[in-house]
Short mmCIF file of C-alpha atoms and ligand atoms in Angstrom, two decimals:
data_model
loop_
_atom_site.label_atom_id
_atom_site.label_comp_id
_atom_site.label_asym_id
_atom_site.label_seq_id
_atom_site.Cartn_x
_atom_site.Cartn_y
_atom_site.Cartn_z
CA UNK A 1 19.52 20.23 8.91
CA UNK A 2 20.50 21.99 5.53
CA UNK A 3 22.68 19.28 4.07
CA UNK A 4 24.78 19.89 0.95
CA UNK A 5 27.73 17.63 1.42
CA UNK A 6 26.69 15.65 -1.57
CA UNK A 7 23.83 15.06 -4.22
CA UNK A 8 23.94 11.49 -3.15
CA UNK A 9 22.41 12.17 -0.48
CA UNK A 10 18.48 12.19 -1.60
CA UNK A 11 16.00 10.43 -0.49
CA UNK A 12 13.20 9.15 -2.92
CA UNK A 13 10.35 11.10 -3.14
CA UNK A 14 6.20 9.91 -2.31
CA UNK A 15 5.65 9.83 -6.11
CA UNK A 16 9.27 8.02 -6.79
CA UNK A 17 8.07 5.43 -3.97
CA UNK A 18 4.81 4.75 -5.42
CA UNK A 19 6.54 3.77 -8.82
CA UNK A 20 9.32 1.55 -6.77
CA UNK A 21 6.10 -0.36 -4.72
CA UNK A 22 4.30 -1.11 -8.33
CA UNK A 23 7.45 -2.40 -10.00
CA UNK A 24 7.06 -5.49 -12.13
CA UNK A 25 10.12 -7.81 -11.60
CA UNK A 26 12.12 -10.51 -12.46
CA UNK A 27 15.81 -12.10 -12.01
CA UNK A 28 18.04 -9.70 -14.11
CA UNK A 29 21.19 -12.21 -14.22
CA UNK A 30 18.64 -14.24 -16.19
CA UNK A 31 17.52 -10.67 -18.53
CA UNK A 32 14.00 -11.21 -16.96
CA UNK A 33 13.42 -7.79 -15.17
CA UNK A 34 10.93 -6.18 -17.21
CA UNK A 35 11.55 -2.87 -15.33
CA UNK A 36 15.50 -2.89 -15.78
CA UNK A 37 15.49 -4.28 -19.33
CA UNK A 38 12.98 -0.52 -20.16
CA UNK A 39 15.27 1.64 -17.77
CA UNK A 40 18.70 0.19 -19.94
CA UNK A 41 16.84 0.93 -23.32
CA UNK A 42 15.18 4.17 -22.37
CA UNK A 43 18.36 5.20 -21.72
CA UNK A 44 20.21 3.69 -24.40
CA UNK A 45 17.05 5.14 -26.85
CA UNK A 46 17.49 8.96 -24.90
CA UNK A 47 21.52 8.89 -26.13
CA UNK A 48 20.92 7.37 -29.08
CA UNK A 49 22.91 4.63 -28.26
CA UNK A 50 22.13 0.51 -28.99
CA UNK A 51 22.01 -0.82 -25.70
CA UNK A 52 22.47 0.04 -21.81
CA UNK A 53 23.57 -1.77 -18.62
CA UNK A 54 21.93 -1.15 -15.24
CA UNK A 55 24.64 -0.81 -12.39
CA UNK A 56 24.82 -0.86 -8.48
CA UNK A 57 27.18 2.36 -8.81
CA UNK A 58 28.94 4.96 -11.19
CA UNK A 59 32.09 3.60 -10.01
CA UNK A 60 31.11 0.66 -11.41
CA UNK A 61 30.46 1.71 -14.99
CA UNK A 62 33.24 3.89 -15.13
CA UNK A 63 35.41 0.77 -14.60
CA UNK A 64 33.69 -1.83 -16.70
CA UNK A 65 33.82 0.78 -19.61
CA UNK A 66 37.25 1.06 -18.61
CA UNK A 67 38.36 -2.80 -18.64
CA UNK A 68 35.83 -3.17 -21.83
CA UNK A 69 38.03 -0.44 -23.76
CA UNK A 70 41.91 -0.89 -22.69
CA UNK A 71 44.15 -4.42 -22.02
CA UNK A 72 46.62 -4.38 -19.59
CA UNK A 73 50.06 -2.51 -19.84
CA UNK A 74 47.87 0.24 -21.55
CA UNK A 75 47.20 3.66 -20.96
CA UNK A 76 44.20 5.73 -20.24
CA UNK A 77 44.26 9.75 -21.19
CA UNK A 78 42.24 11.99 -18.37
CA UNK A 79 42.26 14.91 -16.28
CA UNK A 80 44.23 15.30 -13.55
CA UNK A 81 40.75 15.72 -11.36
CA UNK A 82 38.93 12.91 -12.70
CA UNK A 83 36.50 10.49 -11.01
CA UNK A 84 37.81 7.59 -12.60
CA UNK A 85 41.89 8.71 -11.24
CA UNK A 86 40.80 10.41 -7.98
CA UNK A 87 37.94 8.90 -6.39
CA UNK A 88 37.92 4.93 -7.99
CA UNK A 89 40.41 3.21 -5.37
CA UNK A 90 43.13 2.74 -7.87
CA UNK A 91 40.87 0.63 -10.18
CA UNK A 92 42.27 1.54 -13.23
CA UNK A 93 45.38 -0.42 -12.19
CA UNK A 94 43.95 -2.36 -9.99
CA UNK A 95 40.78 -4.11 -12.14
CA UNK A 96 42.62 -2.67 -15.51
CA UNK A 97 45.84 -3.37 -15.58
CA UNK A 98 46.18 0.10 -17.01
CA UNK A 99 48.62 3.31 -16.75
CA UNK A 100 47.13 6.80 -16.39
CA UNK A 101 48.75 9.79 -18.29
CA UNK A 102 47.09 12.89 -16.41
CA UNK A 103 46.46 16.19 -18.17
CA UNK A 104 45.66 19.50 -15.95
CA UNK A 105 42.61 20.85 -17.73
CA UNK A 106 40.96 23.73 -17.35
CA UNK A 107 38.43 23.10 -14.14
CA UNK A 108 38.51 19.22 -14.73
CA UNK A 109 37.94 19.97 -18.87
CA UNK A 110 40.93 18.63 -21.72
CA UNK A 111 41.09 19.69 -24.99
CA UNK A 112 41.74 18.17 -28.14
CA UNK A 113 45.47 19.37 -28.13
CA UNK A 114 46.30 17.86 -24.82
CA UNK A 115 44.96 14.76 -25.79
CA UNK A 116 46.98 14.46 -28.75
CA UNK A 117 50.05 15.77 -26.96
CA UNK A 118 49.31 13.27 -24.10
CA UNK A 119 49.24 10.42 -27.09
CA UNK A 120 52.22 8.00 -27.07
CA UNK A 121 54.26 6.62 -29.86
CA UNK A 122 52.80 3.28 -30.65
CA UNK A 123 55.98 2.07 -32.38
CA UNK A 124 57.96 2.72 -29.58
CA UNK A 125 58.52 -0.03 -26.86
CA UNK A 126 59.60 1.89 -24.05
CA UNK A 127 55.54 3.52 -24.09
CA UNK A 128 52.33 2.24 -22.71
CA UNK A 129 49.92 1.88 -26.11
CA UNK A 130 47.33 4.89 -25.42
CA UNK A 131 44.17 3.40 -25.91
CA UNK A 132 41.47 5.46 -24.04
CA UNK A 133 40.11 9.03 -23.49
CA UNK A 134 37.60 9.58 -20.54
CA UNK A 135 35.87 12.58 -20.01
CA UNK A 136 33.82 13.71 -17.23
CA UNK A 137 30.94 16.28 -18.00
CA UNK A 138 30.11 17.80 -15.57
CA UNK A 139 33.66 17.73 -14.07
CA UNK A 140 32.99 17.05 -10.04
CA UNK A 141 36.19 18.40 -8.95
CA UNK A 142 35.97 21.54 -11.66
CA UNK A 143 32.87 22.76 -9.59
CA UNK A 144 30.42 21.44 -12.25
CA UNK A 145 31.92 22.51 -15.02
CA UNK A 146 30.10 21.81 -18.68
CA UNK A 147 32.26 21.31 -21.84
CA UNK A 148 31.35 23.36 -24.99
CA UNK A 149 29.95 20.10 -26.95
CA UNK A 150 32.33 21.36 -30.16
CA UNK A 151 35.19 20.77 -27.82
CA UNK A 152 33.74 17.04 -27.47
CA UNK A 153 34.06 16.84 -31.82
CA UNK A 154 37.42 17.71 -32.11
CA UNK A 155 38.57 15.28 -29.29
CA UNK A 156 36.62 12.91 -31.02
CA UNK A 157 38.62 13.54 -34.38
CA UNK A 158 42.07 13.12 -32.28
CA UNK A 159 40.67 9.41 -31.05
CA UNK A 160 39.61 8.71 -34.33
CA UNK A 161 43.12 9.33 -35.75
CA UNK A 162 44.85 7.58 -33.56
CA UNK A 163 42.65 4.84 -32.76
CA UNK A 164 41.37 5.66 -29.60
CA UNK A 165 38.13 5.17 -27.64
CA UNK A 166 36.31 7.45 -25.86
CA UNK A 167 34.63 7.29 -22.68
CA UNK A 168 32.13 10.08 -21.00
CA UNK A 169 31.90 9.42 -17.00
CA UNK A 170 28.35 11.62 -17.13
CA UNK A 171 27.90 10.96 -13.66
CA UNK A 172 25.91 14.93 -13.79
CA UNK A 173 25.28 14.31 -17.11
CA UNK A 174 21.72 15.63 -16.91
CA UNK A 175 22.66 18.33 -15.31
CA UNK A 176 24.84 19.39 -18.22
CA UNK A 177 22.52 18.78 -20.63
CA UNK A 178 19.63 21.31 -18.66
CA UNK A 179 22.56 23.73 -18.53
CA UNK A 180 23.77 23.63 -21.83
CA UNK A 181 20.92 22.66 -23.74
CA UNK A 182 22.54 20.11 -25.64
CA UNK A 183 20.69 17.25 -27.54
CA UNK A 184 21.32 13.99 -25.95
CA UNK A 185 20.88 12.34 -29.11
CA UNK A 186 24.27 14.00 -30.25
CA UNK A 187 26.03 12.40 -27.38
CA UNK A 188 25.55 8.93 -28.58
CA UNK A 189 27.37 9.73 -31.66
CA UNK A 190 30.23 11.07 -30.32
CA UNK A 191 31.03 9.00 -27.41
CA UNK A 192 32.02 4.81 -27.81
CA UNK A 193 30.51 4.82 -23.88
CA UNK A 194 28.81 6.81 -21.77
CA UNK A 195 28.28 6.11 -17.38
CA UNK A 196 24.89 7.86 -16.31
CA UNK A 197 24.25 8.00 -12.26
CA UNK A 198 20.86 7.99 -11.29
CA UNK A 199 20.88 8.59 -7.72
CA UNK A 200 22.65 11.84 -7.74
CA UNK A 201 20.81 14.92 -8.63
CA UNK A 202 18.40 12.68 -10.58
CA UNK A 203 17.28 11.60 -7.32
CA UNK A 204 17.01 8.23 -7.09
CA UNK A 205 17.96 5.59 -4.34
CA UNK A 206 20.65 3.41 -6.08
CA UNK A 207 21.61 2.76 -9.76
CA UNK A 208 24.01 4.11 -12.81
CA UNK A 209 23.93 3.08 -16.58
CA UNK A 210 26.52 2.46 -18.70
CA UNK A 211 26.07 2.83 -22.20
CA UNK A 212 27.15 1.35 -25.34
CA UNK A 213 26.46 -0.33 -28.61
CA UNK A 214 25.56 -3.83 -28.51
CA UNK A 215 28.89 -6.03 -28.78
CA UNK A 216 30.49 -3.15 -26.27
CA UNK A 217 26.91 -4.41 -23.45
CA UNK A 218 27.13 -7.39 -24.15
CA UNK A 219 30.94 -7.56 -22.90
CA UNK A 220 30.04 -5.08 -20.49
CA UNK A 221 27.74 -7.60 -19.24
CA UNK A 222 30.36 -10.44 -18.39
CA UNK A 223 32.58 -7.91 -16.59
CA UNK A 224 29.75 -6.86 -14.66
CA UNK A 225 29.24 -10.63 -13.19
CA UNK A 226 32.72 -11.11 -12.75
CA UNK A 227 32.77 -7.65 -10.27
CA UNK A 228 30.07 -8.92 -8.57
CA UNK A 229 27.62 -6.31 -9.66
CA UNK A 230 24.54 -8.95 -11.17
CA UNK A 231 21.31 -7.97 -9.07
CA UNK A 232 18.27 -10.18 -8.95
CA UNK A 233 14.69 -8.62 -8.51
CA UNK A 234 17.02 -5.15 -9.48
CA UNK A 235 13.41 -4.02 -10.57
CA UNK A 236 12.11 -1.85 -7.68
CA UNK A 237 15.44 0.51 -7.82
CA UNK A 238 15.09 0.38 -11.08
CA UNK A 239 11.86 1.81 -10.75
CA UNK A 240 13.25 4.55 -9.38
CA UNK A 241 15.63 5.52 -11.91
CA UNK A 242 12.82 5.57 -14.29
CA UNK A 243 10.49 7.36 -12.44
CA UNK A 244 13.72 10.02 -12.09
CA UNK A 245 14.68 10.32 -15.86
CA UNK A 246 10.63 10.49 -16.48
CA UNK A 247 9.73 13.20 -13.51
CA UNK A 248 12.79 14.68 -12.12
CA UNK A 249 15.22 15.97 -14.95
CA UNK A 250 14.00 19.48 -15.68
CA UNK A 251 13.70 20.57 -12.37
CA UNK A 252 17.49 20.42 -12.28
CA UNK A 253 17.65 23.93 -13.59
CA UNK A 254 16.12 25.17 -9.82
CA UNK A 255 19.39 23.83 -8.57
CA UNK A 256 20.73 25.67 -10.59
CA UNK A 257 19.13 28.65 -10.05
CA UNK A 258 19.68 27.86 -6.58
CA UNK A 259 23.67 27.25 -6.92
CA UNK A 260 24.19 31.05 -8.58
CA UNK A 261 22.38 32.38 -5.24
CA UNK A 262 24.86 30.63 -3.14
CA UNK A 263 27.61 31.81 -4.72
CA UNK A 264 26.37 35.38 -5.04
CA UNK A 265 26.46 35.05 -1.45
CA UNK A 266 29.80 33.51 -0.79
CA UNK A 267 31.17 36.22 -3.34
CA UNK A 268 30.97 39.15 -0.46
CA UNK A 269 32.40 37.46 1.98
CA UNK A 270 36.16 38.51 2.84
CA UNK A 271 36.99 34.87 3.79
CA UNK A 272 36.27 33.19 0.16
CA UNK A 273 39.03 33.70 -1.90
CA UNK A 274 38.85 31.76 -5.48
CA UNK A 275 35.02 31.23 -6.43
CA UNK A 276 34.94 28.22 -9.23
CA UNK A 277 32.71 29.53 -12.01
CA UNK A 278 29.47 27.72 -11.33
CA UNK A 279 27.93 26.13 -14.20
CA UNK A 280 25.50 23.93 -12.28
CA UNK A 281 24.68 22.66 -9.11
CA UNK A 282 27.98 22.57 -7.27
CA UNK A 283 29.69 25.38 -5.35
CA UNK A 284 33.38 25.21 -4.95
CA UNK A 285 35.27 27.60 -3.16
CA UNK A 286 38.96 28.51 -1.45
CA UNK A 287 38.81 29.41 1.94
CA UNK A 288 41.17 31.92 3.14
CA UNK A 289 41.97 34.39 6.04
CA UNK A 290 39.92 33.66 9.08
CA UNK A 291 39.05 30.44 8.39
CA UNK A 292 40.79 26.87 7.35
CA UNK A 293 38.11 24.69 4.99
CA UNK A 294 37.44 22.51 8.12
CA UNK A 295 37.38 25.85 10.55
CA UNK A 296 34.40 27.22 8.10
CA UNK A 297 32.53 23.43 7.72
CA UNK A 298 32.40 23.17 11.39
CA UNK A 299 31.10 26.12 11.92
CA UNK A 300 28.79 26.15 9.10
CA UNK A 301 27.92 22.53 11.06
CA UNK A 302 26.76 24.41 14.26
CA UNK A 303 24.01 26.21 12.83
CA UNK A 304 22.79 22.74 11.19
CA UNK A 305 24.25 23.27 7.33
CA UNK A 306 26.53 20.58 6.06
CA UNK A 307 28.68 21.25 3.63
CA UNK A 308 32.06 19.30 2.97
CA UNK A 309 36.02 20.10 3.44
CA UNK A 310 37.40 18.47 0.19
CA UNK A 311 40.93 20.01 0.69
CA UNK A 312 42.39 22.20 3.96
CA UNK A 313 41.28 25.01 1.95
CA UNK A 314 38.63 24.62 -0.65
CA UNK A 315 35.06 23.65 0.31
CA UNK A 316 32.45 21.90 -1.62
CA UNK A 317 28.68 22.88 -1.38
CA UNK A 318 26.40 20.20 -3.78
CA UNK A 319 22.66 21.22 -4.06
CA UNK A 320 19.96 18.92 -4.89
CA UNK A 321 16.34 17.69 -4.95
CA UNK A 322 16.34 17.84 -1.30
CA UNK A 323 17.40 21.27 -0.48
CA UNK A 324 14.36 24.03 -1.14
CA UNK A 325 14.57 27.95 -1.68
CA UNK A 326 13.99 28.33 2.43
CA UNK A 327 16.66 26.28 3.18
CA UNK A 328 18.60 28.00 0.65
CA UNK A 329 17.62 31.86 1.85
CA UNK A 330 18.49 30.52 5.42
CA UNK A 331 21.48 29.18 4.30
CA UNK A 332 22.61 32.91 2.47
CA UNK A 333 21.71 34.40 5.87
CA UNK A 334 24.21 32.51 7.89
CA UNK A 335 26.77 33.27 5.44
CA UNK A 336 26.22 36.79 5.86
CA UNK A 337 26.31 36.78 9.36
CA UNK A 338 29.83 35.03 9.05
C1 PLP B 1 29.58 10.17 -8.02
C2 PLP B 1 30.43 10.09 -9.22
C3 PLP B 1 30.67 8.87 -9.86
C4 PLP B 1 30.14 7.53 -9.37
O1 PLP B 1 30.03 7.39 -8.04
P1 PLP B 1 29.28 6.19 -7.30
O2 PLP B 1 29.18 6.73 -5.93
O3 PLP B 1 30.16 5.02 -7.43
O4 PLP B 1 27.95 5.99 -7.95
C5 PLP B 1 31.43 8.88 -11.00
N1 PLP B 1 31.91 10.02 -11.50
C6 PLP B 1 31.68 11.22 -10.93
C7 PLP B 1 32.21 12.44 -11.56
C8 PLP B 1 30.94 11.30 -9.77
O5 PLP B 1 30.72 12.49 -9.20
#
């Protein structure tokens, strides 16, 4: 089985399990894990930032950055294909209190001028006070699609203007950084928050961080209680995290690699028709002609590779820790064969 429905989907590796089994703990509610209080300030010291949060989920600190940075009636600037609009449940309305005002980037990516066209008149009643910009990098639903980090300035000079935060959801985070070859450090002056997932292409079993400066944690902190999300011995997944940021980062560029082979392949086939540029390690394609999305999944299915049907025409193919360059050479020979 050849399975790239997701980059969720990996499972810790020996050396990753080792470093879970050793973990020192404590009760974290209480701030006595000594292995989640290093993976929040690694973190927090990797971005540059003051202080980190560990999390059950990226879901999680998306909406706790979210709650932190708006007040209800309010209204939150994003992409139309965002994480936090798309895939959340409705918790920007339904934990925030807070109106969306959506903006159709280009492959999940805003610019500076659609923020500040998407900005509303403060002194006018009839308008929800804008009050946050959140970003996603890599965009999920743009096929892994990496900002240019100038692009991240000037939308920073729009919220600073007209006194806005701004929020990265850098659920692939890492994998934007290997891609791009940004400095992480540059990040942390930029953005008022930044979300981190650790158990997608970072590999690791459970766990996101949200990231902040102190007074932003600490309220961060509260929220998280109040949403249920304060873990006890939180140590051994912890562990894991760390062990992922320490051991598993660079090797995101084989993905990659790996991702750009794919889609070579997909290219000569007569039944893909728009190929999303891919920037990193997810494939996203149209399906047309012979084959619906689901036709093309299932039969993908039959020969024991999983990929998923996001729409009834585009399909998504994530790769990850957990899928090697055999599995990826047999996977380019069924899609010939197609
Ligand atoms: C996966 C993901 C998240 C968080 O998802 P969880 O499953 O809640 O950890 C947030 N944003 C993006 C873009 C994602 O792909």
């Amino acid at each position: 089985m050849i399975d790239f429905r997701s980059d969720t989907l990996t499972k810790p590796t020996p050396g990753m399990l080792s470093a879970m089994n050793k973990a020192i703990v404590g009760d974290d509610v209480f701030g006595e894990d000594p292995t989640v209080n290093e993976l929040e300030k690694s973190c927090a010291d990797y971005f540059g930032m003051e202080a980190g949060l560990f999390c059950p989920s990226g879901t999680m600190t998306n909406q706790i950055a979210i709650k932190c940075h708006t007040k209800p009636g309010e209204e939150v600037i994003c992409d139309h294909l965002s994480h936090v609009y798309l895939y959340e449940g409705g918790g920007i309305s339904f934990n925030s209190g807070a109106s969306v005002r959506l903006i159709e980037g280009n492959y999940g990516r805003i610019t500076a001028k659609q923020v500040l066209q998407s900005i509303n008149n403060p002194d006018d009643v009839h308008r929800p006070i804008s009050s946050l910009v959140s970003l996603e990098n890599t965009a999920n639903r743009g096929g892994g699609s990496c900002y240019e980090f100038i692009d991240f300035q000037s939308i920073k000079e729009v919220c600073l203007q007209n006194n806005l935060r701004l929020h990265l959801d850098g659920a692939r985070l890492f994998n934007a950084l290997v891609a791009k070859k940004d400095n992480p450090l540059d990040y942390g002056k930029i953005f008022d928050s930044i979300s981190i997932c650790l158990s997608k292409g970072l590999g690791a079993p459970v766990g996101s961080v949200l990231l902040g400066n102190k007074d932003f944690i600490h309220r961060a902190r509260r929220f998280r209680k109040v949403f249920g999300g304060g873990m006890r011995q939180a140590g051994f997944i912890a562990a894991g995290a760390l062990y992922a940021i320490t051991h598993q980062v660079e090797r995101l560029a084989e993905d990659h690699h790996h991702a750009q082979l794919i889609a070579a392949a997909l290219r000569e086939k007569d039944f893909v028709g728009n190929l999303f540029p891919v920037e990193t390690n997810i494939v996203i394609f149209e399906v047309k002609g012979r084959f619906t999305a689901k036709d093309l999944t299932q039969t993908l299915a039959e020969k024991g590779i999983f990929a998923i049907a996001m729409t009834p025409t585009i399909v998504r193919m994530v790769i990850h820790l957990d899928v090697n360059y055999d599995m990826i050479s047999q996977t380019i020979r069924v899609i010939q064969s197609l």
